[in-house]
Amino acid sequence: MLRIFCTNKLVCNIFSGMAEKITGRKPEPTEEPQNAEELILLGVDADNPFASELYLEGRFSFPNLRSGSDEYFICSRKDGRRKILFLNGGRLRSLLYAVYDYFERLGCAYFWDEDIIPHLKSLPLEDFNVKESPRFEYRGTRYFAHRSLHRFQAEHWDLDDWKKEIDWLLKKRLNMFMLRIGQDDLFQKAFPGQVPYPGDGEKAIPAFPRGFNDRTHFWSLEERGKLRKALLEYALERDLIHPEDTGTMTHWYSPTPDAFLEKVNPGFIPQAGSAHSGRNLSVWDIREEENMERYFQLTQTHIDCYGGPPHLFHTIGLAERGISRDPEENLRWKFYAYRRIIDELRKHYPDTPLLIASWDMYNAHWSFEAVRSLIDSLNPENCIFFDYTSDSQSEKDSFLNWSVYKRFPWIFGIFQAYESGSDLRGNYKTIKRRLAMVKEDPFCKGMVIWPENSHGDTLMYEYFAANAWNPVFLEIRDFIPVFCRKRYPGNSEQMTKIWNLFLPVIECGAWGVQYGESFAHLEHGWKWTPITELSFKEYPECRENAEKLKPAADFAPAALRALAQLNAGDTILRRDIIDLARTAAARLFQYLYFTVTVRHLEQKDTAEILSIMRELLNELTGILAASPDFSLNDTLDQLKKGKSVNPAFEETLKGNAENDYCRSFIYELCEACYKKELDLFAKQMQTGFYDRENYERIRNDFYAEPLEKYRPDHSAASAKLPETILHMAELAEHAAAVT
């Protein structure tokens, strides 16, 4: 009889649950391991009394682990004739890493959407002698505040979704995650005398219609607060790190409620430009000590109500804000804000590390000298430069020129995509080159993936997780076979060939190549005018972009033909087929978009290319219809499961999805907006007239009609999926021939 001895009930239950999935049986727990025949020992360092007894008696020797670290081992031993398997970690989460690693070595594979579980007669106990130690101290993910589709936006997830996600983090041996999903009821908890909970029909904050700034709640703030507390408790019970936000926390996803402004009247710092302007989004006047204390009250309230003793803090400073049109004055304000934030934090937590986010340095294009000056003002004992834009194609705005490399504690990050980029995209060549340098930098303390959406690119998430533990899979073509063996155990060779066929298509849309999703942003691309001198200034950029995207036309036909031959029987394969197909469609459309622009500026015929673009958009719409992942109707349905949803939220959901920044792969928008906008776009090329009125009419009609009008027929679209993909291959061949 196989027995299990573990003093931690959570770990014991996780191991037993995995064992039951694989063998159909759970190991029997025992409190007398000395008498067990075959035994599994689970322990955190020296906390397992029986393992300590074996060690002290000199019967067993074990690998050394650094106490409190993420190191772990899996070892087989014999005690007389009986077999013992010992899993040990330097702390709770590393013991969980050992558990999941053991089962992965038996054939399990873990993905964000589904686990692959083999079936075995029994659990093997022999021939294990494994010790693992991570290269990076911090390995993590971010979940951002945008809202539209359930799969990609963590704002929509319920507790079951979060439990599955947190378990996945542990299975991938990550140790840090961050919620940037708004503040929920933090203001109500931090300032109960000033900020009440909104009543039925009231808004927690003023509405900003038709944009991502509209934070109208879909579940009540009380429910949101309970969810935040439950998911963070679940994560902290499993020893994960959640950085605490601090500093000037007012932003578009964390606006100040009117009730607070009316009763406190904090005043605001100066601001130049329209980004994040307005009373609710503005930063309180941090020259006043009371306002810094109020900002920190939000931080401390989150710790008291939702977190535990903080392991890390995080600040974005005054990111994305222009304080003055004078660059020098603007920079003085940014430096001042960092000093104020750090001074306030150190009054309460003198030593806890603070992550200084790099977004403002990238987004506002700080000079090399300015970043170096900031770094020189930070204490390397308790500050970490948090560069989550390390995969950018920019050679200027990166850690290489920011005076952190081999000089100051920092974290290497993969930003991956803006909100609209939910397709497959990876700047793999740049990541490989830079990560090879980072491996040897003792000052690099971590590796993170930090996109504006989640679950968009399964390949990138797996590539990141493997290299975050130990960067040995730098070349993506070396990693693809490993990925395919795990994700498609019965069809790995064919899928390896298909992923390799698609790789050039995927890579030509990497983040940092500022194309936008052309099929979703036709109104916001070129404002067509007759051929003028100004138009010809745009010509070189269009030609350059078309050339960069040409691999889509060169490689998509064969890749799509191979994809169309697959039998999408299981959920994982079906999801990946759709992801690959929609990525190819997007790249082809972008290529044709710039190519037709060049033709227009050269005063050549554009009719044939526009015809291909119309057919391509029709097929992309059919691909999106085949999965609930891309439907606002399905997202709304999921929000309503077991919960009361604000009846005003459908309008908000439309605005969160349709706005200029967030438009993406959404079936309802294809039907209601994108197809009609393409017709207007084609008309503009003939007339030279930018028809703003009719573009607005298309959008207004979408908001005026119920989402239900555009509900996709998943069954019909799924049945047509091979035919749809095959037709896309033919369109790709046609595109290659005419361009």
XYZ file of C-alpha atoms in Angstrom:
739
model
C 0.000 0.000 0.000
C 1.398 3.387 -1.012
C 1.314 5.883 1.845
C 1.878 9.640 1.977
C 3.237 11.638 4.894
C 3.025 15.434 4.895
C 2.444 17.906 7.696
C 0.825 20.429 5.334
C -2.751 19.506 4.457
C -2.863 21.764 1.367
C 0.218 20.136 -0.192
C -1.012 16.654 0.703
C -4.383 17.301 -0.933
C -2.794 18.707 -4.110
C -0.457 15.717 -4.474
C -3.246 13.225 -3.761
C -5.587 14.955 -6.199
C -3.008 14.802 -8.991
C -2.265 11.145 -8.185
C -5.959 10.293 -8.426
C -6.253 11.968 -11.832
C -3.373 9.872 -13.162
C -3.904 6.480 -11.487
C -7.496 6.634 -10.312
C -6.333 6.182 -6.695
C -5.111 8.428 -3.923
C -2.143 7.476 -1.715
C -3.286 6.697 1.821
C -2.234 9.382 4.331
C -0.316 8.091 7.346
C 0.754 9.541 10.670
C 3.192 6.672 11.245
C 5.603 6.811 8.306
C 8.061 4.521 10.049
C 5.651 1.619 9.524
C 4.615 2.377 5.933
C 5.698 -0.036 3.188
C 6.104 2.379 0.266
C 6.161 6.022 1.187
C 5.937 9.505 -0.325
C 7.413 12.203 1.903
C 6.461 15.836 1.285
C 8.180 18.551 3.281
C 9.321 22.150 3.453
C 13.018 22.120 4.252
C 13.461 20.794 7.838
C 9.764 20.962 8.761
C 9.048 17.307 7.966
C 9.783 15.466 11.246
C 10.216 12.026 9.721
C 12.637 13.295 7.063
C 14.578 15.070 9.804
C 14.695 11.850 11.795
C 16.086 9.929 8.821
C 18.722 12.602 8.323
C 19.747 12.839 11.987
C 20.069 9.082 12.258
C 22.357 9.100 9.235
C 20.078 6.819 7.242
C 19.537 9.293 4.371
C 21.414 12.220 2.881
C 19.608 14.865 0.873
C 20.618 17.757 -1.404
C 21.069 21.053 0.405
C 18.401 23.704 -0.104
C 18.656 27.370 0.719
C 16.066 27.981 3.408
C 13.301 30.310 2.244
C 14.289 29.916 -1.411
C 12.459 28.591 -4.469
C 14.824 25.607 -4.703
C 13.443 22.080 -4.442
C 14.418 18.473 -4.942
C 12.781 15.168 -5.883
C 14.746 12.165 -4.614
C 14.284 8.398 -4.557
C 15.676 6.509 -1.578
C 15.493 3.012 -0.131
C 15.066 2.250 3.554
C 15.831 -1.427 3.702
C 13.585 -2.998 1.104
C 10.977 -0.294 0.946
C 10.950 2.593 -1.528
C 10.657 6.203 -0.449
C 10.088 9.214 -2.698
C 10.972 12.508 -1.032
C 9.853 15.918 -2.346
C 11.256 18.892 -0.488
C 11.272 22.670 -1.000
C 12.945 25.664 0.557
C 9.475 27.106 1.251
C 5.832 26.241 0.662
C 5.596 27.360 -2.959
C 8.805 25.546 -3.925
C 7.407 22.367 -2.387
C 4.386 22.879 -4.647
C 6.779 23.334 -7.585
C 8.276 19.951 -6.669
C 4.835 18.328 -6.613
C 3.850 19.668 -10.023
C 7.308 18.944 -11.476
C 7.094 15.329 -10.324
C 3.812 14.843 -12.165
C 5.131 16.704 -15.210
C 7.969 14.187 -15.369
C 5.270 11.498 -15.500
C 3.758 13.083 -18.609
C 1.487 15.855 -17.292
C 1.566 19.203 -19.064
C 0.084 22.420 -17.720
C -1.461 25.209 -19.774
C -3.573 28.209 -18.891
C -6.608 26.659 -20.568
C -6.261 22.941 -19.811
C -3.973 20.324 -18.294
C -2.825 17.263 -20.216
C -3.075 14.243 -17.886
C -1.713 10.781 -18.790
C -3.036 7.545 -17.291
C -0.692 5.253 -15.366
C -1.225 2.097 -13.315
C 0.855 3.362 -10.412
C 3.134 6.184 -9.338
C 6.832 5.480 -9.928
C 9.033 6.018 -6.873
C 12.479 5.041 -8.158
C 15.218 6.732 -10.202
C 14.525 10.327 -9.196
C 17.472 12.476 -8.249
C 16.493 16.022 -9.175
C 17.451 19.363 -7.695
C 16.092 22.547 -9.279
C 17.058 26.156 -8.654
C 15.673 29.161 -10.585
C 17.888 31.643 -12.393
C 15.604 34.567 -11.502
C 14.392 35.516 -8.042
C 11.157 37.081 -9.334
C 9.067 35.407 -12.055
C 5.664 36.845 -12.672
C 2.654 38.047 -14.626
C 0.308 41.020 -14.635
C -3.460 41.135 -15.051
C -4.688 44.412 -16.481
C -7.810 46.531 -16.186
C -9.178 46.569 -19.741
C -12.565 44.946 -20.306
C -14.226 43.346 -23.317
C -13.731 39.564 -23.743
C -13.702 37.063 -20.891
C -10.717 35.061 -22.104
C -8.396 38.041 -22.392
C -9.512 40.410 -19.629
C -9.047 39.382 -16.002
C -11.608 41.990 -14.922
C -14.281 39.506 -16.015
C -13.012 36.463 -14.111
C -14.810 34.925 -11.155
C -13.225 33.046 -8.240
C -13.126 29.714 -10.081
C -11.307 31.390 -12.965
C -8.818 32.906 -10.545
C -8.200 29.646 -8.712
C -7.428 27.948 -12.006
C -5.106 30.811 -12.961
C -3.272 30.843 -9.633
C -2.800 27.075 -9.801
C -1.348 27.538 -13.293
C 1.152 30.090 -11.986
C 2.430 27.513 -9.505
C 2.522 24.756 -12.111
C 4.737 27.023 -14.255
C 6.984 27.743 -11.227
C 6.141 31.447 -11.165
C 6.099 33.263 -7.845
C 4.661 36.747 -8.455
C 1.511 38.175 -9.981
C -0.023 41.603 -9.942
C -3.605 42.811 -10.149
C -3.987 46.030 -12.111
C -7.735 45.505 -12.414
C -8.986 48.685 -10.822
C -9.499 49.387 -7.137
C -12.861 47.676 -6.566
C -14.098 48.989 -3.174
C -10.725 50.215 -1.895
C -11.870 53.833 -1.525
C -14.929 52.722 0.436
C -12.729 50.714 2.807
C -9.977 53.348 3.115
C -12.303 56.341 3.595
C -15.587 54.962 4.975
C -16.657 58.364 6.289
C -16.176 60.093 2.956
C -16.918 57.458 0.283
C -20.117 55.381 0.557
C -20.928 52.327 -1.520
C -23.103 53.304 -4.499
C -26.772 52.428 -4.265
C -28.783 50.560 -6.880
C -28.547 52.333 -10.207
C -25.785 54.664 -9.015
C -22.318 54.691 -10.530
C -19.259 54.233 -8.344
C -17.483 56.929 -10.359
C -18.627 59.239 -13.184
C -19.093 57.561 -16.528
C -16.720 58.219 -19.422
C -18.916 56.839 -22.198
C -17.601 54.889 -25.168
C -14.093 54.382 -23.881
C -11.887 52.297 -21.630
C -12.237 55.036 -18.981
C -15.841 53.978 -18.362
C -15.450 52.026 -15.107
C -19.161 51.386 -14.572
C -19.296 48.240 -12.446
C -20.902 45.027 -13.698
C -20.968 43.297 -10.293
C -21.573 45.366 -7.183
C -18.529 46.850 -5.491
C -19.289 44.743 -2.407
C -19.087 41.589 -4.580
C -15.916 42.842 -6.241
C -14.324 43.403 -2.844
C -15.228 39.895 -1.694
C -13.777 38.441 -4.899
C -10.509 40.352 -4.523
C -10.163 39.207 -0.922
C -10.892 35.558 -1.782
C -8.521 35.340 -4.744
C -5.673 37.012 -2.867
C -6.217 34.735 0.131
C -6.062 31.751 -2.210
C -2.792 33.045 -3.701
C -1.174 33.976 -0.396
C -2.087 30.576 1.092
C 0.051 29.173 -1.711
C 2.928 31.503 -0.887
C 2.725 33.717 -3.987
C 3.936 37.321 -4.025
C 1.544 40.155 -4.855
C 3.257 43.584 -5.128
C 1.347 46.308 -3.322
C 0.590 49.386 -5.391
C 1.739 52.622 -3.798
C 2.295 56.268 -4.594
C 0.184 58.390 -6.943
C -2.348 55.673 -7.612
C -4.951 57.810 -9.408
C -5.174 56.620 -13.008
C -7.773 55.720 -15.621
C -8.414 52.322 -14.018
C -8.337 53.750 -10.467
C -10.243 57.057 -10.623
C -11.134 59.067 -7.543
C -14.841 58.887 -6.607
C -16.753 62.163 -6.644
C -17.719 61.721 -2.995
C -14.051 61.807 -1.971
C -13.320 64.899 -4.056
C -16.340 66.764 -2.727
C -15.573 66.063 0.936
C -11.770 66.173 0.894
C -10.993 68.599 -1.970
C -7.351 67.453 -2.289
C -6.374 69.794 -5.132
C -4.330 68.558 -8.096
C -0.855 68.830 -9.540
C -0.491 70.763 -12.809
C -1.126 68.855 -16.014
C -0.450 69.621 -19.663
C -2.293 67.674 -22.341
C -5.472 65.644 -22.266
C -4.149 62.224 -21.170
C -5.893 61.130 -17.956
C -7.274 64.601 -17.357
C -10.405 65.548 -15.456
C -10.977 65.639 -11.713
C -11.414 61.912 -11.232
C -8.269 60.913 -13.121
C -5.964 63.700 -11.992
C -3.201 63.240 -9.416
C -3.839 64.903 -6.080
C -1.491 67.708 -5.097
C 1.426 65.743 -3.648
C 3.092 68.926 -2.414
C 0.592 68.663 0.449
C 1.636 66.138 3.098
C -1.978 65.177 3.769
C -2.396 63.990 0.186
C 0.657 61.736 0.322
C -0.736 60.297 3.549
C -4.098 59.739 1.879
C -2.457 57.966 -1.041
C -0.592 55.724 1.365
C -3.828 55.116 3.266
C -5.097 53.401 0.108
C -1.971 51.218 0.065
C -2.183 50.325 3.753
C -5.905 49.598 3.491
C -5.240 47.150 0.670
C -2.611 45.432 2.814
C -4.939 45.291 5.834
C -8.077 44.177 3.978
C -6.770 42.060 1.129
C -3.103 41.211 1.500
C -0.699 40.201 4.187
C 2.718 41.412 5.222
C 3.976 42.988 1.973
C 6.946 41.414 0.178
C 7.130 44.058 -2.560
C 5.734 47.461 -3.407
C 5.221 48.934 -6.876
C 4.798 52.410 -8.316
C 4.322 53.901 -11.771
C 5.151 57.411 -10.559
C 3.511 59.974 -12.840
C 3.446 57.650 -15.846
C 1.773 58.778 -19.072
C 1.275 62.319 -17.751
C 2.660 65.554 -19.047
C 2.930 68.018 -16.167
C 4.342 70.863 -18.233
C 5.100 71.537 -21.876
C 8.590 72.519 -20.777
C 10.581 69.232 -20.854
C 12.878 70.276 -18.008
C 10.009 71.305 -15.742
C 8.150 68.116 -16.641
C 11.160 66.019 -15.628
C 11.584 67.909 -12.362
C 8.011 67.000 -11.450
C 8.594 63.326 -12.290
C 11.712 63.193 -10.099
C 9.899 65.027 -7.318
C 7.034 62.512 -7.418
C 9.426 59.562 -7.046
C 11.118 61.211 -4.060
C 7.769 61.916 -2.388
C 6.522 58.378 -2.997
C 9.698 56.768 -1.676
C 9.869 59.052 1.370
C 6.266 58.264 2.304
C 6.756 54.526 1.806
C 9.916 54.437 3.927
C 8.109 56.016 6.883
C 6.042 52.849 7.104
C 8.188 50.140 5.486
C 11.879 51.077 5.632
C 13.283 47.979 3.948
C 10.631 46.283 1.776
C 11.730 46.445 -1.893
C 10.006 48.880 -4.237
C 9.554 48.147 -7.956
C 10.044 51.300 -10.045
C 8.062 50.677 -13.220
C 9.772 51.604 -16.495
C 6.628 52.436 -18.456
C 7.076 56.204 -18.265
C 10.703 55.934 -19.389
C 9.576 53.975 -22.454
C 6.280 55.706 -23.134
C 7.528 59.259 -22.569
C 10.949 58.567 -24.125
C 13.126 59.753 -21.281
C 16.672 60.642 -22.250
C 19.475 58.283 -21.279
C 20.852 60.952 -18.950
C 17.478 61.398 -17.230
C 17.076 57.681 -16.523
C 20.644 57.439 -15.266
C 20.024 60.390 -12.967
C 16.923 58.657 -11.575
C 18.809 55.382 -11.067
C 21.584 57.242 -9.248
C 18.991 58.615 -6.819
C 17.643 55.159 -5.879
C 18.867 52.868 -3.129
C 19.920 49.510 -4.640
C 19.306 47.857 -1.269
C 15.550 48.376 -1.454
C 14.702 49.520 -5.001
C 14.417 47.431 -8.173
C 14.119 48.954 -11.642
C 11.151 47.174 -13.190
C 11.667 47.124 -16.974
C 8.713 45.308 -18.483
C 9.407 46.648 -21.991
C 12.619 44.676 -22.561
C 11.206 43.019 -25.695
C 10.567 46.306 -27.480
C 12.110 46.686 -30.906
C 13.381 50.086 -29.838
C 17.141 50.057 -29.398
C 16.969 53.440 -27.690
C 14.327 52.972 -24.993
C 15.586 49.807 -23.314
C 17.654 48.520 -20.432
C 20.717 48.583 -22.696
C 20.724 52.386 -22.539
C 19.142 52.900 -19.136
C 22.225 52.303 -17.012
C 20.809 49.301 -15.158
C 22.498 46.455 -17.013
C 25.225 44.972 -14.784
C 24.897 48.021 -12.542
C 21.582 48.209 -10.643
C 18.971 45.618 -9.533
C 16.383 45.263 -12.289
C 13.810 42.935 -13.867
C 13.642 41.863 -17.526
C 10.108 42.028 -18.908
C 8.128 40.975 -21.959
C 5.368 43.495 -22.584
C 4.121 41.457 -25.553
C 1.037 43.432 -26.612
C -1.225 46.380 -26.135
C -4.854 45.649 -25.324
C -5.871 45.194 -28.970
C -3.065 42.719 -29.745
C -4.674 39.508 -28.523
C -3.332 37.416 -31.423
C -0.061 35.458 -31.640
C 2.904 37.813 -31.726
C 6.426 37.581 -30.440
C 9.567 39.605 -30.845
C 11.503 36.366 -30.448
C 14.715 37.394 -32.202
C 15.094 40.448 -29.992
C 14.200 38.515 -26.838
C 16.752 35.823 -27.682
C 19.525 38.357 -28.228
C 18.789 40.349 -25.095
C 18.027 37.401 -22.824
C 21.345 35.815 -23.758
C 22.999 38.931 -22.306
C 20.763 38.929 -19.241
C 21.695 35.368 -18.281
C 25.111 36.606 -17.247
C 23.975 39.757 -15.440
C 23.931 39.202 -11.652
C 21.955 42.435 -11.217
C 18.995 41.061 -13.197
C 16.697 39.752 -10.464
C 13.660 38.671 -12.406
C 11.759 37.938 -15.597
C 8.105 38.848 -16.106
C 5.423 38.897 -18.780
C 3.362 42.056 -18.486
C 0.910 42.496 -21.416
C -2.305 44.506 -21.460
C -4.298 41.328 -22.020
C -4.054 37.738 -20.774
C -4.062 34.383 -22.547
C -3.667 35.954 -25.964
C -0.586 34.019 -27.009
C -0.212 30.527 -25.589
C 3.162 29.957 -27.256
C 4.639 33.134 -25.768
C 3.364 32.343 -22.271
C 4.979 28.904 -22.408
C 8.228 30.283 -23.866
C 8.326 32.914 -21.136
C 7.626 30.495 -18.277
C 10.320 28.053 -19.403
C 12.949 30.781 -19.673
C 11.865 32.562 -16.483
C 12.915 29.483 -14.519
C 16.102 28.892 -16.487
C 16.777 30.617 -19.832
C 17.874 27.644 -21.934
C 15.226 27.812 -24.697
C 16.260 31.153 -26.189
C 15.755 30.088 -29.816
C 12.014 29.836 -30.476
C 12.455 27.129 -33.132
C 14.189 24.963 -30.523
C 11.326 25.552 -28.115
C 8.441 24.827 -30.516
C 9.055 21.015 -30.558
C 9.113 20.996 -26.736
C 5.891 23.006 -26.667
C 4.191 20.709 -29.190
C 5.234 17.485 -27.437
C 3.492 18.715 -24.311
C 0.430 20.365 -25.839
C -0.351 17.776 -28.544
C 0.973 14.441 -27.231
C -0.614 12.457 -30.040
C 0.157 14.844 -32.871
C 3.335 16.697 -31.938
C 5.297 16.219 -35.189
C 2.545 17.587 -37.419
C 1.886 20.498 -35.080
C 5.599 21.315 -34.879
C 5.639 21.636 -38.671
C 2.538 23.839 -38.631
C 3.842 26.160 -35.904
C 7.119 26.510 -37.771
C 5.215 27.371 -40.949
C 3.324 30.092 -39.083
C 6.332 31.488 -37.226
C 7.337 34.072 -39.893
C 3.719 35.252 -39.970
C 3.635 35.526 -36.178
C 6.958 37.345 -35.875
C 6.251 40.078 -38.388
C 3.586 41.432 -36.055
C 5.711 41.715 -32.920
C 5.006 44.404 -30.347
C 6.928 47.581 -31.043
C 6.018 47.467 -34.749
C 3.327 50.117 -34.553
C 0.899 48.898 -37.187
C -2.257 48.698 -35.137
C -4.891 46.107 -35.957
C -5.763 47.543 -39.366
C -8.980 45.596 -39.847
C -10.306 47.106 -36.595
C -9.019 50.668 -37.038
C -9.791 51.627 -40.609
C -11.304 54.953 -39.612
C -8.290 55.845 -37.528
C -5.624 55.034 -40.111
C -5.010 57.305 -43.040
C -7.371 60.236 -43.465
C -7.650 60.013 -47.234
C -7.116 63.159 -49.279
C -6.315 63.675 -52.966
C -2.663 63.082 -53.870
C -0.670 65.974 -52.402
C 2.828 66.672 -51.267
C 1.725 65.663 -47.743
C 0.542 62.283 -48.984
C 3.947 61.549 -50.464
C 5.547 62.193 -47.087
C 3.574 59.186 -45.868
C 4.675 57.055 -48.803
C 8.079 55.789 -47.494
C 6.560 54.649 -44.183
C 3.809 52.767 -46.001
C 6.300 51.021 -48.278
C 8.488 50.107 -45.313
C 5.571 48.667 -43.347
C 4.342 46.692 -46.333
C 7.817 45.212 -46.774
C 8.024 44.216 -43.106
C 4.666 42.495 -43.370
C 5.422 40.709 -46.637
C 6.195 37.390 -44.841
C 2.463 37.199 -44.189
C 1.819 36.928 -47.925
C 4.829 34.677 -48.530
C 4.248 32.111 -45.776
C 0.537 32.250 -44.927
C -0.733 30.251 -47.950
C 1.151 27.032 -47.120
C 0.601 27.469 -43.384
C -3.152 27.930 -43.784
C -3.469 24.969 -46.166
C -1.753 22.749 -43.605
C -3.992 24.123 -40.854
C -7.156 23.418 -42.846
C -6.294 19.696 -42.917
C -6.421 19.309 -39.126
C -9.346 17.683 -37.375
C -10.219 20.145 -34.616
C -11.762 17.557 -32.348
C -10.467 18.571 -28.927
C -10.720 21.935 -27.182
C -6.997 22.736 -27.095
C -6.394 22.016 -30.775
C -9.508 23.898 -31.796
C -8.463 26.990 -29.839
C -4.984 26.919 -31.371
C -6.309 26.453 -34.901
C -8.484 29.537 -34.461
C -5.616 31.526 -32.922
C -3.266 30.653 -35.778
C -5.888 31.382 -38.420
C -6.939 34.759 -36.995
C -3.293 35.781 -36.648
C -2.659 34.994 -40.308
C -5.794 36.893 -41.314
C -4.731 39.950 -39.314
C -1.210 39.999 -40.766
C -2.486 39.560 -44.316
C -4.979 42.367 -43.845
C -2.266 44.642 -42.473
C 0.000 43.794 -45.397
C -2.758 44.564 -47.882
C -3.703 47.716 -45.994
C -0.253 49.229 -46.451
C 0.084 47.858 -49.962
C -3.194 49.434 -51.044
C -2.060 52.682 -49.442
C 1.075 52.642 -51.576
C -0.998 51.898 -54.681
C -3.310 54.768 -53.840
C -0.430 57.204 -53.359
C 1.076 56.027 -56.660
C -2.300 56.589 -58.318
C -2.573 52.938 -59.330
C -5.669 50.726 -59.402
C -6.672 49.417 -55.974
C -9.897 47.544 -56.778
C -8.461 44.006 -56.777
C -6.644 44.422 -53.472
C -9.717 45.955 -51.844
C -11.758 42.973 -53.055
C -9.319 40.565 -51.364
C -9.486 42.644 -48.180
C -13.297 42.375 -48.143
C -13.224 38.594 -48.541
C -10.484 38.270 -45.958
C -12.473 40.251 -43.392
C -15.515 38.064 -44.083
C -13.465 34.919 -43.405
C -11.915 36.406 -40.258
C -15.441 37.102 -39.028
C -16.333 33.457 -39.653
C -13.273 32.270 -37.732
C -14.149 34.432 -34.723
C -17.739 33.180 -34.828
C -16.494 29.631 -34.277
C -15.435 30.284 -30.672
C -17.085 31.938 -27.654
C -13.640 33.389 -26.856
C -14.341 36.244 -29.285
C -17.943 37.120 -28.512
C -19.182 39.959 -26.321
C -22.496 38.115 -26.027
C -20.751 35.100 -24.528
C -18.762 37.317 -22.178
C -21.962 38.952 -20.951
C -23.554 35.525 -20.494
C -20.627 34.401 -18.341
C -20.868 37.496 -16.163
C -24.511 36.674 -15.469
C -23.848 33.112 -14.304
C -24.888 33.036 -10.668
C -24.494 36.808 -10.219
C -26.580 39.919 -10.634
C -25.214 42.128 -13.405
C -25.776 45.861 -13.582
C -28.344 46.322 -16.406
C -26.428 49.398 -17.599
C -23.273 47.373 -18.147
C -24.080 46.204 -21.693
C -23.601 49.787 -22.886
C -20.354 50.025 -20.931
C -19.095 46.714 -22.306
C -19.671 47.981 -25.831
C -17.705 51.146 -25.083
C -14.898 49.262 -23.350
C -14.522 47.096 -26.460
C -15.274 49.441 -29.360
C -13.175 52.485 -28.446
C -10.222 53.546 -30.601
C -7.604 51.937 -28.337
C -9.244 48.586 -27.601
C -10.856 47.400 -30.842
C -9.654 43.886 -31.577
C -10.722 40.378 -32.590
C -14.396 40.665 -31.619
C -17.102 38.990 -33.675
C -19.836 41.537 -32.922
C -17.617 44.434 -33.976
C -16.732 42.674 -37.223
C -20.410 42.418 -38.091
C -21.547 45.780 -36.762
C -18.562 48.006 -37.578
C -15.478 46.641 -39.332
C -17.172 45.360 -42.499
C -19.132 48.580 -42.977
C -16.063 50.693 -42.300
C -14.127 48.815 -44.956
C -16.794 49.790 -47.485
C -16.382 53.444 -46.465
C -12.615 53.099 -46.607
C -12.808 51.818 -50.191
C -15.167 54.636 -51.136
C -12.756 57.201 -49.683
C -9.987 55.936 -51.922
C -12.143 56.719 -54.950
C -13.515 60.084 -53.814
C -10.710 61.388 -51.617
C -13.413 62.394 -49.122
C -13.114 61.413 -45.457
C -16.737 60.651 -44.541
C -16.665 61.332 -40.793
C -20.451 61.507 -40.596
C -20.986 57.979 -41.897
C -18.215 56.536 -39.738
C -20.016 58.026 -36.744
C -23.325 56.629 -37.976
C -21.860 53.107 -38.052
C -20.682 53.445 -34.464
C -23.935 55.013 -33.298
C -25.947 52.178 -34.849
C -23.821 49.645 -32.934
C -24.576 51.363 -29.638
C -28.251 51.766 -30.447
C -28.813 48.069 -31.118
C -28.786 45.272 -28.517
C -25.774 42.939 -28.565
C -28.169 40.057 -29.018
C -28.730 41.189 -32.610
C -25.157 40.125 -33.400
C -25.006 36.857 -31.441
C -22.763 34.411 -33.354
C -23.866 30.932 -34.412
C -20.946 28.946 -33.037
C -22.149 25.590 -34.340
C -22.553 26.726 -37.936
C -19.218 28.593 -37.927
C -17.433 25.602 -36.360
C -18.762 23.257 -39.007
C -17.409 25.590 -41.707
C -14.026 26.156 -40.058
C -11.896 23.965 -42.410
C -13.615 25.484 -45.435
C -13.119 28.994 -44.069
C -9.410 28.451 -43.442
C -8.934 26.889 -46.880
C -10.561 29.897 -48.513
C -8.218 32.129 -46.514
C -5.280 30.182 -47.960
C -6.605 30.869 -51.455
C -6.980 34.565 -50.619
C -3.396 34.619 -49.320
C -2.181 33.083 -52.589
C -4.181 35.656 -54.539
C -2.703 38.443 -52.393
C 0.837 37.202 -53.006
C 0.176 37.025 -56.756
C -1.187 40.554 -57.155
C 1.308 42.325 -54.876
